[in-house]
Coordinates of N, CA, C and O in Angstrom, one line a residue:
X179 N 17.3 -15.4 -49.5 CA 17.8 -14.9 -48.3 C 16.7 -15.0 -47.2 O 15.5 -14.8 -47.3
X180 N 17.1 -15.1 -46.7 CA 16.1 -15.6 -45.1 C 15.9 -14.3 -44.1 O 16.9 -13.6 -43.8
X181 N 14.7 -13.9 -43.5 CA 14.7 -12.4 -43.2 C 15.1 -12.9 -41.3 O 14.1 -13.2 -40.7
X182 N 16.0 -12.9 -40.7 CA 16.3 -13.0 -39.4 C 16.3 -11.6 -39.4 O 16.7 -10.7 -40.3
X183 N 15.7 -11.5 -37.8 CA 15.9 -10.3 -37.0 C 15.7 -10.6 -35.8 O 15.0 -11.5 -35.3
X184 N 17.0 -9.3 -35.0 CA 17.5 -9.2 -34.1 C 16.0 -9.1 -32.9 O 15.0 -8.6 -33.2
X185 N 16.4 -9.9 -31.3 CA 15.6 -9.9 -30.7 C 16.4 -9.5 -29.4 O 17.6 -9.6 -29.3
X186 N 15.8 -9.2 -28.5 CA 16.6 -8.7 -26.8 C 17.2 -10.2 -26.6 O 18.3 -10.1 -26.2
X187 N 16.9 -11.5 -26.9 CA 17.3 -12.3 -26.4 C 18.1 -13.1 -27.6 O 18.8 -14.1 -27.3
X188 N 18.1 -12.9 -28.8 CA 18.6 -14.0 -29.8 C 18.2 -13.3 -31.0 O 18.4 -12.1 -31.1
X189 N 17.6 -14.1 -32.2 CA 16.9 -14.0 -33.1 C 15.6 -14.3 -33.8 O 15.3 -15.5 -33.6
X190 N 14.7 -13.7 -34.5 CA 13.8 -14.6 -34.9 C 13.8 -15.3 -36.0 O 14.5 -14.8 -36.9
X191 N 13.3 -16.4 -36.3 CA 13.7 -17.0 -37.5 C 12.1 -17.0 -38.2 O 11.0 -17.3 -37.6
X192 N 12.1 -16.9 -38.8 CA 10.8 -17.0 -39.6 C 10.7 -18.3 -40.6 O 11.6 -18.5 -41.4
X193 N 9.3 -19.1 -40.4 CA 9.7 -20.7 -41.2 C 8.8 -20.6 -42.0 O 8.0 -19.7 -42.2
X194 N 9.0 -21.7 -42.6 CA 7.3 -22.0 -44.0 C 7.3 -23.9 -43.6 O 8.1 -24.8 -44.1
X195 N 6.2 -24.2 -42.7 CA 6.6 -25.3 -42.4 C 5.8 -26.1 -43.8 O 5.3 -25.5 -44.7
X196 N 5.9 -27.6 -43.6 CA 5.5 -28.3 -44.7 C 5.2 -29.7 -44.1 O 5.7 -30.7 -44.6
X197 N 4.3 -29.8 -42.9 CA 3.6 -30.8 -42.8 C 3.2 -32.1 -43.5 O 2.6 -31.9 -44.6
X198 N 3.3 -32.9 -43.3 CA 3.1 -34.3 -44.3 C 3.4 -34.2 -45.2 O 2.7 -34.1 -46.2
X199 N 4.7 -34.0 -45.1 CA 5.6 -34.2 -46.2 C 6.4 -35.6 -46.4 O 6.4 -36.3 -45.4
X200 N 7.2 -36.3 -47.6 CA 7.4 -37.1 -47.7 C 8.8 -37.6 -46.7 O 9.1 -38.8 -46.3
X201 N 9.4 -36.4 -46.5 CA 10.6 -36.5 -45.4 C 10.9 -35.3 -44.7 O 10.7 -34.1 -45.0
X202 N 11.6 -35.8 -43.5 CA 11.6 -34.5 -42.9 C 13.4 -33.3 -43.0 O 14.5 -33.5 -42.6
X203 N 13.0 -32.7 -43.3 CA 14.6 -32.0 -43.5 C 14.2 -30.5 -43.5 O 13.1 -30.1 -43.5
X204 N 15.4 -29.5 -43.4 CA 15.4 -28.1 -43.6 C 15.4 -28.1 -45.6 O 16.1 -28.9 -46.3
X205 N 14.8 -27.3 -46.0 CA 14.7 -27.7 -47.4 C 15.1 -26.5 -48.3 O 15.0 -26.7 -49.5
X206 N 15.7 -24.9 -47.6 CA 15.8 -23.9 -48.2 C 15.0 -23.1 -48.0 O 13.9 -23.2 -47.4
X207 N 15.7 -21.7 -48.6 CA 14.5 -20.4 -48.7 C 13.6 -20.1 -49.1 O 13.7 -20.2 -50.3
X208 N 12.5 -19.7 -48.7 CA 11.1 -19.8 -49.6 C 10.5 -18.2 -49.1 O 10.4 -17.9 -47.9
X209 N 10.3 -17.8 -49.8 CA 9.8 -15.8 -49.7 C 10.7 -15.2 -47.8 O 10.2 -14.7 -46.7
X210 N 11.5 -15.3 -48.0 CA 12.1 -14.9 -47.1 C 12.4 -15.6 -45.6 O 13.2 -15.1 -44.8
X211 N 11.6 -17.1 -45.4 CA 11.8 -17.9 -44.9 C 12.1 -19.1 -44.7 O 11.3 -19.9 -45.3
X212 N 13.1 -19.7 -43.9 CA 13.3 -20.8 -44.1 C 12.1 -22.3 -43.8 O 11.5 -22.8 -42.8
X213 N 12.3 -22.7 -45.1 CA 11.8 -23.9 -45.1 C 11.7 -25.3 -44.9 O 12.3 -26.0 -45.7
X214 N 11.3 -25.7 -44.0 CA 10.9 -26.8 -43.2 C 10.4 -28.0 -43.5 O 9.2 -27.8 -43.5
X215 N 10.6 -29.3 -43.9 CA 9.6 -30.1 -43.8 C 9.4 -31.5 -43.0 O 10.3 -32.3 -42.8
X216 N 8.2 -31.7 -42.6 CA 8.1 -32.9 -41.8 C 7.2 -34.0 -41.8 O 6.0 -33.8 -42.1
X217 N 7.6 -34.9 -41.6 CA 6.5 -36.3 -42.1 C 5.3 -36.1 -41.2 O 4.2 -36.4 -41.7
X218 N 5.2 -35.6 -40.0 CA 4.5 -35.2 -39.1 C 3.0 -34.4 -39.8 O 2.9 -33.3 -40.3
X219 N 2.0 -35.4 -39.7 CA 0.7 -34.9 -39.7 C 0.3 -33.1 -38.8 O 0.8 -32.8 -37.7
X220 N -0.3 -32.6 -39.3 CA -0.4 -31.1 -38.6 C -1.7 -31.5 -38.1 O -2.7 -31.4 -38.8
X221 N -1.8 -31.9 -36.9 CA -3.0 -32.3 -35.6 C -2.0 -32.0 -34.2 O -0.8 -32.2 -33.9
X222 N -3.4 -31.3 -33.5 CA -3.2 -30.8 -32.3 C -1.7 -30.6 -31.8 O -1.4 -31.1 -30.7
X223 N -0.7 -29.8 -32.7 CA 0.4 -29.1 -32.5 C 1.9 -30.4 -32.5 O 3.0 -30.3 -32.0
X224 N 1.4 -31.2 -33.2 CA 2.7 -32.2 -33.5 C 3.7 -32.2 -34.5 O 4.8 -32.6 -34.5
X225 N 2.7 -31.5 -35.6 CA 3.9 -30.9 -36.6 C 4.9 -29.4 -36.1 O 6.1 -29.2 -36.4
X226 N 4.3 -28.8 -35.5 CA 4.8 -27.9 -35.2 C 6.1 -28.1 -34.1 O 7.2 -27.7 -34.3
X227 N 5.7 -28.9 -32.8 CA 6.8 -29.4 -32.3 C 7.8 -29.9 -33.0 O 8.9 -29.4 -32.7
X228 N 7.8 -31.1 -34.3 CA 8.5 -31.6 -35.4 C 9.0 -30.6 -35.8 O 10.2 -30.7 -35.6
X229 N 8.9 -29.7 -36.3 CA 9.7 -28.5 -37.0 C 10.2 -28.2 -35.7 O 11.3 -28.8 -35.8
X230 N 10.2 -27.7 -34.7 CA 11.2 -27.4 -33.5 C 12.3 -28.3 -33.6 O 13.5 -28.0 -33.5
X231 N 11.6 -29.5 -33.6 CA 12.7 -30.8 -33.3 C 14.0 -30.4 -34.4 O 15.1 -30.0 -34.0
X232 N 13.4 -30.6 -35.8 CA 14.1 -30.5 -37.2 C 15.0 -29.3 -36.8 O 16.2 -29.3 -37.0
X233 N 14.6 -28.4 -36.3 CA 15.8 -27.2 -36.0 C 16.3 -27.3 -34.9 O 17.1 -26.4 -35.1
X234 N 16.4 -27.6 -33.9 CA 17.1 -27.8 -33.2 C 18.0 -29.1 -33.5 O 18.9 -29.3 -32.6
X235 N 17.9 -30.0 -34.4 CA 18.7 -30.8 -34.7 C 19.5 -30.7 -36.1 O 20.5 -31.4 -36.4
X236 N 19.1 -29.9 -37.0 CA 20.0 -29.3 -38.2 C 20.6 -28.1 -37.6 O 21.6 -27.8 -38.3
X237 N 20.3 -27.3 -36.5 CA 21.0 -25.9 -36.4 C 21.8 -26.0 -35.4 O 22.3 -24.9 -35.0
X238 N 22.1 -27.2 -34.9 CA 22.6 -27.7 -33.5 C 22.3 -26.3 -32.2 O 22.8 -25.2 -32.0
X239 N 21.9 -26.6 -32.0 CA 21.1 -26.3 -30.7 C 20.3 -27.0 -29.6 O 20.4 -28.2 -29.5
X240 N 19.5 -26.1 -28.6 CA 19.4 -27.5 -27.4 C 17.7 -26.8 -27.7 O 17.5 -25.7 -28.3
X241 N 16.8 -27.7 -27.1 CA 15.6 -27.5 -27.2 C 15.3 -26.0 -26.1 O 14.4 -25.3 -26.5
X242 N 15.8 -25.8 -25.3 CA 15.4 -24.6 -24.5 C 15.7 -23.3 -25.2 O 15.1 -22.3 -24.7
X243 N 16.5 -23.2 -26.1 CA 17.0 -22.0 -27.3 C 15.9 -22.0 -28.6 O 16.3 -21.1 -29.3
X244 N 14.9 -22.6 -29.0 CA 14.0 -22.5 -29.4 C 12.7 -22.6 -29.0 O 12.2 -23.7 -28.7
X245 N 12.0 -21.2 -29.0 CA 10.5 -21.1 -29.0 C 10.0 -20.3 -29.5 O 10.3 -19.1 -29.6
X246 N 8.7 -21.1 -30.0 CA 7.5 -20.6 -30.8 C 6.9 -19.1 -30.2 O 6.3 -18.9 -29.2
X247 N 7.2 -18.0 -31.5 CA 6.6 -16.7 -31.2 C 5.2 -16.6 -31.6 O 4.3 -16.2 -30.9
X248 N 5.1 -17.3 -33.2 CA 3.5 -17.3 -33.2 C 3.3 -18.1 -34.8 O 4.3 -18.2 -35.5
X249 N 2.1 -18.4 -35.1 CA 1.8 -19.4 -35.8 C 1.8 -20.8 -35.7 O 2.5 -21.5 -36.5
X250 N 1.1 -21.2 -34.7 CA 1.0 -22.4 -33.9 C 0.4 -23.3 -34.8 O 0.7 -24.5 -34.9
X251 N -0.8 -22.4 -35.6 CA -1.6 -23.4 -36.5 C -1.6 -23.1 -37.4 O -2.5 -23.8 -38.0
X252 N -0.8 -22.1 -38.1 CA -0.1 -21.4 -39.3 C 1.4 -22.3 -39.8 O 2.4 -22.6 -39.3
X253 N 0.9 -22.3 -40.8 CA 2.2 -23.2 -41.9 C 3.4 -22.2 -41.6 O 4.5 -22.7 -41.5
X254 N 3.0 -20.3 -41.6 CA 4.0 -19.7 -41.6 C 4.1 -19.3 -40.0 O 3.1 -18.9 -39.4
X255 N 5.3 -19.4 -39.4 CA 5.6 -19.4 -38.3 C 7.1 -18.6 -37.7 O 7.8 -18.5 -38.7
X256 N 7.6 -18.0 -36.4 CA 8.2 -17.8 -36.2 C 8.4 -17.7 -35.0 O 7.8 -17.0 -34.3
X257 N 9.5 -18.5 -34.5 CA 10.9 -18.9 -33.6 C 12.0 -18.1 -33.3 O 12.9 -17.6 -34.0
X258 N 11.8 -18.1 -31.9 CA 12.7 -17.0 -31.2 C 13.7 -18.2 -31.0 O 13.3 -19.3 -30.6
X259 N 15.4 -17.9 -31.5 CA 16.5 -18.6 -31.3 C 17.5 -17.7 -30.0 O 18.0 -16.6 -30.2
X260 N 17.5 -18.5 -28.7 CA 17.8 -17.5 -28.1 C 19.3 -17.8 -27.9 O 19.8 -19.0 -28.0
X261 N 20.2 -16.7 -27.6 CA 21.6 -17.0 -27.8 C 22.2 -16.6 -28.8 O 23.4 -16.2 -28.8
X262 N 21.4 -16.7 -30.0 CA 22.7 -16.1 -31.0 C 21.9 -15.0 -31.2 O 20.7 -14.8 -30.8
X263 N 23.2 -14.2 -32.1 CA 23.0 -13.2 -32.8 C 22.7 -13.2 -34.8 O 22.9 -14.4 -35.0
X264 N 22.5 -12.9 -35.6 CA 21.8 -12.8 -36.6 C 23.0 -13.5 -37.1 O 22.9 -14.7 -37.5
X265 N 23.9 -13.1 -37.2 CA 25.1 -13.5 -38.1 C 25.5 -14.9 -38.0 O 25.9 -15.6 -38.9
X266 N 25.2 -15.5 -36.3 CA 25.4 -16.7 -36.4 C 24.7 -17.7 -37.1 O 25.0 -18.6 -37.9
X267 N 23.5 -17.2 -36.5 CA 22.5 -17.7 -36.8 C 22.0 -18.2 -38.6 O 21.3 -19.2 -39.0
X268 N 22.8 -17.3 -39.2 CA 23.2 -17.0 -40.8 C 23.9 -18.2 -41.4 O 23.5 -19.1 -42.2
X269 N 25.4 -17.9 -40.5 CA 26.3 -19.1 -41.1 C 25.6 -21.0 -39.9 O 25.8 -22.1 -40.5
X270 N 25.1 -21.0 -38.7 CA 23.9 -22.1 -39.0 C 23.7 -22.6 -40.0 O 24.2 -23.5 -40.7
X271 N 22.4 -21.6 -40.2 CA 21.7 -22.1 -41.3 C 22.2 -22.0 -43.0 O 21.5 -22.3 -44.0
X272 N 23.4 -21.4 -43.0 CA 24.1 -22.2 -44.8 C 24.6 -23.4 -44.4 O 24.3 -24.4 -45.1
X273 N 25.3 -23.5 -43.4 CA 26.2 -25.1 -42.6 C 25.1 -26.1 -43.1 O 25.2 -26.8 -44.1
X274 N 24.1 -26.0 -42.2 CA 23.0 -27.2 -42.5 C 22.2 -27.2 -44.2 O 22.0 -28.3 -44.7
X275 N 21.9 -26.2 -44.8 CA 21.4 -26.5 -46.3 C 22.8 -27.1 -47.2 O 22.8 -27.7 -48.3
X276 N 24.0 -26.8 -46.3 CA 24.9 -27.3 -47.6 C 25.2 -28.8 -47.5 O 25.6 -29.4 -48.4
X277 N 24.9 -29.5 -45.9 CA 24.6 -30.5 -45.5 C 23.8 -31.4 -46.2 O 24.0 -32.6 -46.2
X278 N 22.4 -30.6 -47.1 CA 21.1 -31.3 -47.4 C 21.8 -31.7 -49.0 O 21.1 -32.4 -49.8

């Protein structure tokens, strides 16, 4: 289970990204957050963008409804999704792992 919590504007999502990885996909739950991975080397903030990208394109959304709360240079990170509420944000993200 994935720990989303409620924000004034949306939710947060909490990630476990996975940098140079062999492909890039949403990959499941991992200690409470969702897991990420991307072919994207982790240099000067390109993997990190890459995981933005990856969810904004598995969770259908637009790039202005995601941004980075904190862990810029941290594998573990978290993403304010603005617009929804937890529950959407919930059935999102089973939509897309059942996808993978």
């Amino acid at each position: 289970m994935i720990d989303l919590r409620p924000h004034a504007e949306g939710t947060i999502l909490p990630v476990r990204a996975q940098p140079g990885a062999r492909r890039t996909a949403v990959c499941g739950a991992h200690n409470g957050m969702l897991k990420v991975s991307v072919t994207t080397a982790p240099e000067k903030g390109k993997a990190t963008q890459a995981v933005a990208d990856v969810l904004c394109e598995a969770l259908l959304l637009s790039r202005a409804q995601v941004e980075l709360l904190a862990g810029a240079t941290s594998r573990q990170k978290q993403f304010l999704v603005r617009g929804l509420d937890v529950a959407e944000l919930h059935q999102r993200i089973a939509t897309a792992l059942a996808r993978t």
